[in-house]
PDB file of C-alpha atoms in Angstrom:
ATOM      1  CA  GLU E  13       0.288  -0.117  -0.063  1.00  0.00           C
ATOM      2  CA  ALA E  14       2.566   2.480   0.410  1.00  0.00           C
ATOM      3  CA  ALA E  15       3.835   2.048  -2.926  1.00  0.00           C
ATOM      4  CA  ASN E  16       0.297   2.599  -3.947  1.00  0.00           C
ATOM      5  CA  GLU E  17       0.370   6.358  -1.987  1.00  0.00           C
ATOM      6  CA  GLU E  18       3.773   7.050  -3.187  1.00  0.00           C
ATOM      7  CA  TYR E  19       2.413   6.354  -7.025  1.00  0.00           C
ATOM      8  CA  MET E  20      -1.194   8.825  -6.132  1.00  0.00           C
ATOM      9  CA  LYS E  21       1.400  11.579  -4.958  1.00  0.00           C
ATOM     10  CA  GLU E  22       3.441  11.404  -8.012  1.00  0.00           C
ATOM     11  CA  GLU E  23       0.381  11.311 -10.447  1.00  0.00           C
ATOM     12  CA  ALA E  24      -0.919  14.238  -8.377  1.00  0.00           C
ATOM     13  CA  SER E  25       2.119  16.354  -8.918  1.00  0.00           C
ATOM     14  CA  LYS E  26       2.181  15.268 -12.517  1.00  0.00           C
ATOM     15  CA  GLU E  27      -1.476  16.875 -12.910  1.00  0.00           C
ATOM     16  CA  ALA E  28      -0.790  19.939 -10.900  1.00  0.00           C
ATOM     17  CA  SER E  29       2.394  20.600 -13.271  1.00  0.00           C
ATOM     18  CA  ARG E  30      -0.047  20.314 -16.098  1.00  0.00           C
ATOM     19  CA  ALA E  31      -1.840  23.442 -16.070  1.00  0.00           C
ATOM     20  CA  PRO E  32      -2.785  25.034 -18.860  1.00  0.00           C
ATOM     21  CA  PHE E  33      -0.444  27.581 -21.213  1.00  0.00           C
ATOM     22  CA  GLN E  34      -0.303  30.684 -19.672  1.00  0.00           C
ATOM     23  CA  GLY E  35       1.626  33.310 -21.829  1.00  0.00           C
ATOM     24  CA  THR E  36       0.486  35.432 -24.570  1.00  0.00           C
ATOM     25  CA  GLY E  37       0.635  34.364 -28.176  1.00  0.00           C
ATOM     26  CA  ASN E  38      -0.041  35.494 -31.799  1.00  0.00           C
ATOM     27  CA  VAL E  39      -2.414  34.004 -34.490  1.00  0.00           C
ATOM     28  CA  LEU E  40      -0.806  32.891 -37.356  1.00  0.00           C
ATOM     29  CA  GLY E  41      -2.526  34.049 -40.219  1.00  0.00           C
ATOM     30  CA  ALA E  42      -4.767  36.649 -38.879  1.00  0.00           C
ATOM     31  CA  PRO E  43      -5.622  39.872 -40.871  1.00  0.00           C
ATOM     32  CA  SER E  44      -3.194  42.659 -40.785  1.00  0.00           C
ATOM     33  CA  PRO E  45      -4.370  45.589 -39.299  1.00  0.00           C
ATOM     34  CA  ALA E  46      -5.338  48.642 -41.725  1.00  0.00           C
ATOM     35  CA  PRO E  47      -2.199  50.773 -42.452  1.00  0.00           C
ATOM     36  CA  ARG E  48      -2.769  54.212 -40.949  1.00  0.00           C
ATOM     37  CA  SER E  49      -2.240  56.898 -43.196  1.00  0.00           C
ATOM     38  CA  SER E  50      -0.650  60.122 -42.360  1.00  0.00           C
ATOM     39  CA  LEU E  51      -2.745  62.077 -44.231  1.00  0.00           C
ATOM     40  CA  PRO E  52      -5.740  64.248 -42.411  1.00  0.00           C
ATOM     41  CA  ARG E  53      -9.452  62.358 -42.080  1.00  0.00           C
ATOM     42  CA  VAL E  54     -11.753  63.645 -44.493  1.00  0.00           C
ATOM     43  CA  ASN E  55     -15.384  63.413 -43.801  1.00  0.00           C
ATOM     44  CA  VAL E  56     -16.586  60.784 -46.109  1.00  0.00           C
ATOM     45  CA  VAL E  57     -20.423  61.300 -46.969  1.00  0.00           C
ATOM     46  CA  GLN E  58     -22.438  57.731 -46.616  1.00  0.00           C
ATOM     47  CA  PRO E  59     -24.069  57.377 -50.121  1.00  0.00           C
ATOM     48  CA  LYS E  60     -27.971  57.015 -49.443  1.00  0.00           C
ATOM     49  CA  PRO E  61     -29.372  53.349 -50.442  1.00  0.00           C
ATOM     50  CA  VAL E  62     -30.809  53.198 -53.862  1.00  0.00           C
ATOM     51  CA  GLU E  63     -34.735  53.033 -54.157  1.00  0.00           C
ATOM     52  CA  VAL E  64     -36.419  50.067 -55.256  1.00  0.00           C
ATOM     53  CA  ASP E  65     -39.862  50.218 -57.626  1.00  0.00           C
ATOM     54  CA  GLN E  66     -41.821  47.594 -55.851  1.00  0.00           C
ATOM     55  CA  SER E  67     -44.102  48.061 -59.167  1.00  0.00           C
ATOM     56  CA  GLU E  68     -41.373  46.867 -61.663  1.00  0.00           C
ATOM     57  CA  PRO E  69     -39.256  43.833 -62.046  1.00  0.00           C
ATOM     58  CA  LYS E  70     -36.506  43.846 -59.621  1.00  0.00           C
ATOM     59  CA  GLY E  71     -33.992  40.891 -59.218  1.00  0.00           C
ATOM     60  CA  ASN E  72     -31.323  40.259 -56.474  1.00  0.00           C
ATOM     61  CA  ILE E  73     -27.425  39.948 -56.981  1.00  0.00           C
ATOM     62  CA  GLN E  74     -25.373  38.380 -54.490  1.00  0.00           C
ATOM     63  CA  VAL E  75     -22.390  40.490 -54.254  1.00  0.00           C
ATOM     64  CA  ARG E  76     -18.889  39.168 -52.517  1.00  0.00           C
ATOM     65  CA  LEU E  77     -17.188  41.636 -50.388  1.00  0.00           C
ATOM     66  CA  GLY E  78     -13.539  42.833 -50.880  1.00  0.00           C
ATOM     67  CA  ASP E  79     -13.463  42.067 -46.811  1.00  0.00           C
ATOM     68  CA  GLY E  80     -14.695  38.324 -47.463  1.00  0.00           C
ATOM     69  CA  GLY E  81     -18.155  39.252 -46.147  1.00  0.00           C
ATOM     70  CA  LYS E  82     -21.562  38.688 -48.505  1.00  0.00           C
ATOM     71  CA  LEU E  83     -24.347  40.994 -49.346  1.00  0.00           C
ATOM     72  CA  VAL E  84     -27.632  40.555 -51.511  1.00  0.00           C
ATOM     73  CA  VAL E  85     -28.576  43.467 -52.951  1.00  0.00           C
ATOM     74  CA  THR E  86     -32.612  43.427 -54.762  1.00  0.00           C
ATOM     75  CA  LEU E  87     -32.290  46.043 -57.613  1.00  0.00           C
ATOM     76  CA  ASN E  88     -34.701  47.118 -60.728  1.00  0.00           C
ATOM     77  CA  HIS E  89     -33.881  45.196 -63.798  1.00  0.00           C
ATOM     78  CA  THR E  90     -33.244  49.273 -65.022  1.00  0.00           C
ATOM     79  CA  HIS E  91     -30.744  50.135 -62.283  1.00  0.00           C
ATOM     80  CA  THR E  92     -27.118  51.077 -63.400  1.00  0.00           C
ATOM     81  CA  ILE E  93     -23.955  49.284 -62.230  1.00  0.00           C
ATOM     82  CA  ARG E  94     -23.503  52.978 -61.157  1.00  0.00           C
ATOM     83  CA  ASP E  95     -26.611  52.164 -58.614  1.00  0.00           C
ATOM     84  CA  LEU E  96     -25.287  48.843 -57.472  1.00  0.00           C
ATOM     85  CA  LYS E  97     -21.715  50.476 -56.707  1.00  0.00           C
ATOM     86  CA  GLN E  98     -24.152  53.311 -54.537  1.00  0.00           C
ATOM     87  CA  GLU E  99     -26.083  50.251 -53.198  1.00  0.00           C
ATOM     88  CA  ILE E 100     -22.581  48.221 -51.979  1.00  0.00           C
ATOM     89  CA  ARG E 101     -21.182  51.457 -50.455  1.00  0.00           C
ATOM     90  CA  ALA E 102     -24.451  52.809 -48.304  1.00  0.00           C
ATOM     91  CA  ARG E 103     -24.174  49.267 -46.987  1.00  0.00           C
ATOM     92  CA  GLN E 104     -20.527  49.495 -45.441  1.00  0.00           C
ATOM     93  CA  ASN E 105     -18.917  51.107 -43.256  1.00  0.00           C
ATOM     94  CA  PRO E 106     -17.981  54.510 -44.388  1.00  0.00           C
ATOM     95  CA  GLU E 107     -14.777  54.794 -42.509  1.00  0.00           C
ATOM     96  CA  GLU E 108     -13.280  52.018 -44.485  1.00  0.00           C
ATOM     97  CA  HIS E 109     -14.405  54.064 -48.065  1.00  0.00           C
ATOM     98  CA  ARG E 110     -12.077  52.393 -51.020  1.00  0.00           C
ATOM     99  CA  ASP E 111     -12.576  52.574 -54.595  1.00  0.00           C
ATOM    100  CA  PHE E 112     -13.600  49.082 -55.895  1.00  0.00           C
ATOM    101  CA  SER E 113     -14.750  47.250 -59.177  1.00  0.00           C
ATOM    102  CA  LEU E 114     -17.054  44.561 -59.790  1.00  0.00           C
ATOM    103  CA  VAL E 115     -16.187  41.406 -61.501  1.00  0.00           C
ATOM    104  CA  ALA E 116     -17.901  38.397 -62.649  1.00  0.00           C
ATOM    105  CA  ILE E 117     -17.167  35.269 -60.758  1.00  0.00           C
ATOM    106  CA  GLY E 118     -16.320  32.749 -63.436  1.00  0.00           C
ATOM    107  CA  THR E 119     -13.868  31.972 -66.501  1.00  0.00           C
ATOM    108  CA  PRO E 120     -12.764  34.316 -67.821  1.00  0.00           C
ATOM    109  CA  PRO E 121     -13.626  36.992 -65.210  1.00  0.00           C
ATOM    110  CA  LYS E 122     -15.451  40.170 -66.528  1.00  0.00           C
ATOM    111  CA  LYS E 123     -14.800  43.625 -65.439  1.00  0.00           C
ATOM    112  CA  TYR E 124     -18.059  45.528 -65.137  1.00  0.00           C
ATOM    113  CA  GLU E 125     -16.585  48.842 -66.233  1.00  0.00           C
ATOM    114  CA  ASP E 126     -19.377  50.529 -67.888  1.00  0.00           C
ATOM    115  CA  LEU E 127     -21.342  52.461 -65.249  1.00  0.00           C
ATOM    116  CA  ASN E 128     -24.220  53.444 -67.317  1.00  0.00           C
ATOM    117  CA  GLN E 129     -24.890  49.742 -68.431  1.00  0.00           C
ATOM    118  CA  THR E 130     -28.148  48.402 -66.673  1.00  0.00           C
ATOM    119  CA  VAL E 131     -27.812  45.289 -64.550  1.00  0.00           C
ATOM    120  CA  SER E 132     -30.499  43.683 -66.837  1.00  0.00           C
ATOM    121  CA  GLU E 133     -27.917  44.398 -69.658  1.00  0.00           C
ATOM    122  CA  ALA E 134     -25.286  43.382 -67.985  1.00  0.00           C
ATOM    123  CA  GLY E 135     -26.556  39.881 -67.011  1.00  0.00           C
ATOM    124  CA  ILE E 136     -25.974  39.844 -63.277  1.00  0.00           C
ATOM    125  CA  ILE E 137     -29.523  39.611 -61.864  1.00  0.00           C
ATOM    126  CA  SER E 138     -29.688  36.339 -59.912  1.00  0.00           C
ATOM    127  CA  SER E 139     -25.995  35.876 -59.934  1.00  0.00           C
ATOM    128  CA  ALA E 140     -22.632  36.265 -57.997  1.00  0.00           C
ATOM    129  CA  ILE E 141     -20.261  38.882 -58.506  1.00  0.00           C
ATOM    130  CA  LEU E 142     -17.178  39.960 -56.633  1.00  0.00           C
ATOM    131  CA  GLN E 143     -15.811  43.315 -55.191  1.00  0.00           C
ATOM    132  CA  ARG E 144     -11.889  43.770 -55.866  1.00  0.00           C
ATOM    133  CA  PHE E 145     -10.624  47.028 -54.224  1.00  0.00           C
ATOM    134  CA  ILE E 146      -8.434  48.948 -56.616  1.00  0.00           C
TER     135      ILE E 146
END
């Protein structure tokens, strides 16, 4: 029994030394903080959301954001790429205002550069597009 008690004491001391990690650490692959600009901060006006006419044909466009998020935008078929970009900006944080382009998902990726083209003409109703920061 003395050997058994000694073994139990040894095991208890081993358990006590197995405390969880107490130090600080760094997460690998963590996103780096946005670079701080030394330029004076300019107040960016938050654009207004685009108004959708419920009596007109409308459709959804899934936008995969440059920061990894997603949003679904509902627009009329007559809205333009410019309106789509305005709606995306209206839903994003104004502090993170960056210029971006819209690109079709697929091969080859198609960039939507004509801001006056309607979303219907562009063929992006009921599809997904990417936001790429410039």
